[in-house]
Tab-separated table of C-alpha atoms in Angstrom:
chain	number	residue	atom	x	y	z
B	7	UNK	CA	0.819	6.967	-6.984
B	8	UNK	CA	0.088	7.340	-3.252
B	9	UNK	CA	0.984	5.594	-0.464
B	10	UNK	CA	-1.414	4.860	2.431
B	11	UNK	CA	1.007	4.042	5.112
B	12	UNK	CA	3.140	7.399	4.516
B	13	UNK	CA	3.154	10.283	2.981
B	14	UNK	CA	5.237	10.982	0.158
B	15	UNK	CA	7.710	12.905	2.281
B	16	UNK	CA	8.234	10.128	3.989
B	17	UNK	CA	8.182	7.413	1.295
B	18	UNK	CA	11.133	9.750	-0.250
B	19	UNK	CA	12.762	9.669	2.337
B	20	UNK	CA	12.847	5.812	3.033
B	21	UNK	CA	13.403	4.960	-0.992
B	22	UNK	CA	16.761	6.942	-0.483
B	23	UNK	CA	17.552	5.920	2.150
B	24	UNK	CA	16.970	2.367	0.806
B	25	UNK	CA	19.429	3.584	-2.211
B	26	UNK	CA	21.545	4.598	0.307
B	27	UNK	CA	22.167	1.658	1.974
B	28	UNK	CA	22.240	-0.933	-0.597
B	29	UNK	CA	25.575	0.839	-2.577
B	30	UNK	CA	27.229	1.634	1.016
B	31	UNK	CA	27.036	-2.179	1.322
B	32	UNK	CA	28.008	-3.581	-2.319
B	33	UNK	CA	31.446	-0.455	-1.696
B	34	UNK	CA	32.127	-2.731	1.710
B	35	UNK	CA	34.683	-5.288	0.708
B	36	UNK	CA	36.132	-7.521	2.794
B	37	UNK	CA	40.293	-7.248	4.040
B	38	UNK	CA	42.143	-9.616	1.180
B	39	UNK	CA	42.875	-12.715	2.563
B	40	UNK	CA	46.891	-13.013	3.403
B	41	UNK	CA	48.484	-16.007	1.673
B	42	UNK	CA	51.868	-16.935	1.775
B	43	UNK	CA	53.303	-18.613	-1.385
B	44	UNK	CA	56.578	-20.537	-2.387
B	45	UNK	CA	56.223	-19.641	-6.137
B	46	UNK	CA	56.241	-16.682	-8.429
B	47	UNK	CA	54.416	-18.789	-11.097
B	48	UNK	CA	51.404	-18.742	-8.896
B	49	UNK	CA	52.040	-15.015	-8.139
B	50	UNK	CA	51.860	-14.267	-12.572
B	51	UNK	CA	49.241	-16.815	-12.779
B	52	UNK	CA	47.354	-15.238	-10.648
B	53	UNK	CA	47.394	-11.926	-12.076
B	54	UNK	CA	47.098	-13.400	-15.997
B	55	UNK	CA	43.570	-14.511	-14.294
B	56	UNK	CA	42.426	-10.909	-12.647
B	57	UNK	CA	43.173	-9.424	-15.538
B	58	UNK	CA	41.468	-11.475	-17.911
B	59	UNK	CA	38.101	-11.395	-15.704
B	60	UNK	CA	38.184	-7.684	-14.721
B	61	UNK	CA	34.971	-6.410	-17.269
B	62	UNK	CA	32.895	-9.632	-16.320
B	63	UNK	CA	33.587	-9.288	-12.676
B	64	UNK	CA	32.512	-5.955	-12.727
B	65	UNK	CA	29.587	-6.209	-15.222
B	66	UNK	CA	28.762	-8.842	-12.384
B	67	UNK	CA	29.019	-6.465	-9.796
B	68	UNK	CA	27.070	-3.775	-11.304
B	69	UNK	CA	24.127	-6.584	-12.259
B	70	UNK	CA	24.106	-7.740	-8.833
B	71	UNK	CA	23.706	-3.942	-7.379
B	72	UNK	CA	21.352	-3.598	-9.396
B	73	UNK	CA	19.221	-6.294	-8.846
B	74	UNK	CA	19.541	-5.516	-5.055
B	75	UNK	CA	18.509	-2.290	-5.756
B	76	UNK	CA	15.162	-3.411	-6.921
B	77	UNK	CA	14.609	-5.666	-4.669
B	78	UNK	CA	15.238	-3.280	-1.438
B	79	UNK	CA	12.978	-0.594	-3.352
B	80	UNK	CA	10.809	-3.249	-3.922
B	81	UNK	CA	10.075	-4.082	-0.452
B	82	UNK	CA	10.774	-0.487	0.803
B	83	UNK	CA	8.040	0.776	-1.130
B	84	UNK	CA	5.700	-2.313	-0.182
B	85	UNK	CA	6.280	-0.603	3.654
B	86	UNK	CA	4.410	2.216	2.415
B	87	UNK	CA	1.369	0.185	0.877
B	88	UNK	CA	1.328	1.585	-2.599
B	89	UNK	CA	-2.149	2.391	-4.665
B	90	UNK	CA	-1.962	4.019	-8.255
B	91	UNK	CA	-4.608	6.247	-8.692
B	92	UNK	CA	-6.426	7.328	-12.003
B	93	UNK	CA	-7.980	10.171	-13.425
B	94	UNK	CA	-11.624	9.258	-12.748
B	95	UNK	CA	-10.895	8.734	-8.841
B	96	UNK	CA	-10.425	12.233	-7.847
B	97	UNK	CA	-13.312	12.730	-4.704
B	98	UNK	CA	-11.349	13.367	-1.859
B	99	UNK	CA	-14.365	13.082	0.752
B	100	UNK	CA	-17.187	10.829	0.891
B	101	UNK	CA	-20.207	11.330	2.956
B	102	UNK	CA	-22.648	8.144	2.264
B	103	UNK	CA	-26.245	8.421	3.923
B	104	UNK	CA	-27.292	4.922	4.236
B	105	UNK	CA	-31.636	4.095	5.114
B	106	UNK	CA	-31.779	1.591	7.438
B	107	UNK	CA	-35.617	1.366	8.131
B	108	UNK	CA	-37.256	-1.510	8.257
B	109	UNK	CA	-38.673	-0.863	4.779
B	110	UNK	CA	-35.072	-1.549	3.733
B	111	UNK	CA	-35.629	-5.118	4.728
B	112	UNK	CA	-38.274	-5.656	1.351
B	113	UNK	CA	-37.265	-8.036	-1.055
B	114	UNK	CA	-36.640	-7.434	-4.455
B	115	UNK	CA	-37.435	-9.502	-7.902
B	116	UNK	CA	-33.746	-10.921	-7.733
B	117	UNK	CA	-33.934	-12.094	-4.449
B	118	UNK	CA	-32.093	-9.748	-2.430
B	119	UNK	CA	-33.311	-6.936	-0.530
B	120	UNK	CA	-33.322	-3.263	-1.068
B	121	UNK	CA	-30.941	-3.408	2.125
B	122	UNK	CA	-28.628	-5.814	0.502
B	123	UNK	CA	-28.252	-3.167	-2.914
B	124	UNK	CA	-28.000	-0.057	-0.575
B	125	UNK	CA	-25.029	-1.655	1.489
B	126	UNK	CA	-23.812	-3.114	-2.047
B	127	UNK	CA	-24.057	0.486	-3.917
B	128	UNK	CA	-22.069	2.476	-0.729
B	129	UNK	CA	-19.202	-0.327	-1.068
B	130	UNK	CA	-18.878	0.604	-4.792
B	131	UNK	CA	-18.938	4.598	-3.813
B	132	UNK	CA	-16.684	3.842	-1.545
B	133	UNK	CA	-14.165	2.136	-3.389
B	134	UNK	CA	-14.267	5.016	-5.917
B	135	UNK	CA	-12.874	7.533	-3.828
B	136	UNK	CA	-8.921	8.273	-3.610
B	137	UNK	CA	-6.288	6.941	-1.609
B	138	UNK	CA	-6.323	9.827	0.744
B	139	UNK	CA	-9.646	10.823	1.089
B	140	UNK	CA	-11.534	10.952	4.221
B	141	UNK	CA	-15.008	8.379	4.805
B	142	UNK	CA	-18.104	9.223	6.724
B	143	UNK	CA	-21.107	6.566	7.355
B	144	UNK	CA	-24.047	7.810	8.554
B	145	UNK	CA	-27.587	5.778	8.654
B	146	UNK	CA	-30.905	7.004	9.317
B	147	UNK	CA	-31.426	5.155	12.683
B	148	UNK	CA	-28.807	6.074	14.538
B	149	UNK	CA	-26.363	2.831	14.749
B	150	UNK	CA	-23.614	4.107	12.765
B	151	UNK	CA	-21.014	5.658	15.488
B	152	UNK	CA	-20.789	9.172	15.416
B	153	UNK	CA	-17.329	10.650	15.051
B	154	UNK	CA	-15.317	12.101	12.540
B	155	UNK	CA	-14.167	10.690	9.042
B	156	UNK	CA	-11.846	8.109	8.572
B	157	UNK	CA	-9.897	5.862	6.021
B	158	UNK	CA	-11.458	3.468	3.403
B	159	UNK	CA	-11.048	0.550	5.953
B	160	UNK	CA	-12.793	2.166	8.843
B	161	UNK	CA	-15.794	3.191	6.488
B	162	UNK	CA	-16.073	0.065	5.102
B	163	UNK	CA	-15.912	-1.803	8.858
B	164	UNK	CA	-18.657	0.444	9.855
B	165	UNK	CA	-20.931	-0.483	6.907
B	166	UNK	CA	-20.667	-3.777	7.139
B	167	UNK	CA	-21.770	-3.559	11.271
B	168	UNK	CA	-24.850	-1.529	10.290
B	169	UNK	CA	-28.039	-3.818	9.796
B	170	UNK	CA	-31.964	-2.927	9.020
B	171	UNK	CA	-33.594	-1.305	11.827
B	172	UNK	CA	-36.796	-3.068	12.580
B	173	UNK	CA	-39.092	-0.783	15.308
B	174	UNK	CA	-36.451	2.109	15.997
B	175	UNK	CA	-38.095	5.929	15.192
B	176	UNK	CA	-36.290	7.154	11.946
B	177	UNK	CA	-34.066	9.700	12.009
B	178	UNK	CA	-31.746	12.291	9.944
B	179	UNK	CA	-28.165	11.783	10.770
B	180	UNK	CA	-26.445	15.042	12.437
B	181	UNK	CA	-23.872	16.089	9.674
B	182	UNK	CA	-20.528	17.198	11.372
């Protein structure tokens, strides 16, 4: 599993942290109450009771901790936006090439044009790649900003801004 928002140093060190936290709170009790009484049959009622409910209070106390537990790793870990990766998605960097001439513009027998599959193919290459990796668009006329790789997000924004280049001189990217 990675995280995207942190790295796994970091996530560590939140998730304990998190741990941490939760027990230190659930170990805080509250001062007893003072009560004055008139009777001692209150007084050995009273402890009859607490020692009758002893195991469920504390099985209760242990469920509750531990369903607080979850639910502050839960949304601890949901900080550092979680993705699970698999075995087939291990590219690292992706470099996509993208022809935006105007030849791009042609329609095809299903209706949509070659430019429409080309922009359609990258977004499938680029989902493929891990978690981490680094993103490069580039396009053969020249709109794509130049600069260096970024995230998944910042590819993807960049691909969908590029459109077919109707009258511009072609031209091969600079690689960086």
């Amino acid at each position: 599993m990675t995280f995207l928002g942190m790295s796994p140093g970091m996530m560590g060190v939140l998730l304990s942290a998190t741990v941490a936290t939760v027990v230190f709170l659930y170990w805080l009790k509250p001062p007893p109450q003072r009560v004055v009484v008139p009777s001692t049959l209150l007084w050995d009622r009273l402890l009859k009771e607490k020692k009758r409910n002893t195991l469920l209070d504390r099985l209760r106390w242990w469920l509750s901790l531990m369903l607080a537990l979850i639910i502050g790793l839960s949304v601890a870990s949901g900080m550092g936006r979680p993705e699970l990766s698999s075995p087939g998605r291990d590219v690292r960097n992706i470099t996509v090439v993208i022809d935006n001439s105007a030849t791009m513009a042609t329609r095809t027998a299903d209706g949509f044009t070659r430019w429409e599959h080309a922009v359609a193919h990258a977004g499938r290459v680029l989902g493929q790649g891990s978690a981490s990796g680094q993103f490069l668009i580039l396009d053969t006329s020249g709109q794509a900003p130049p600069g260096e790789p970024g995230d998944r997000r910042s590819a993807l924004e960049v691909l969908a801004e590029l459109t077919v280049s109707l009258g511009d001189e072609p031209q091969f990217p600079d690689l960086p």
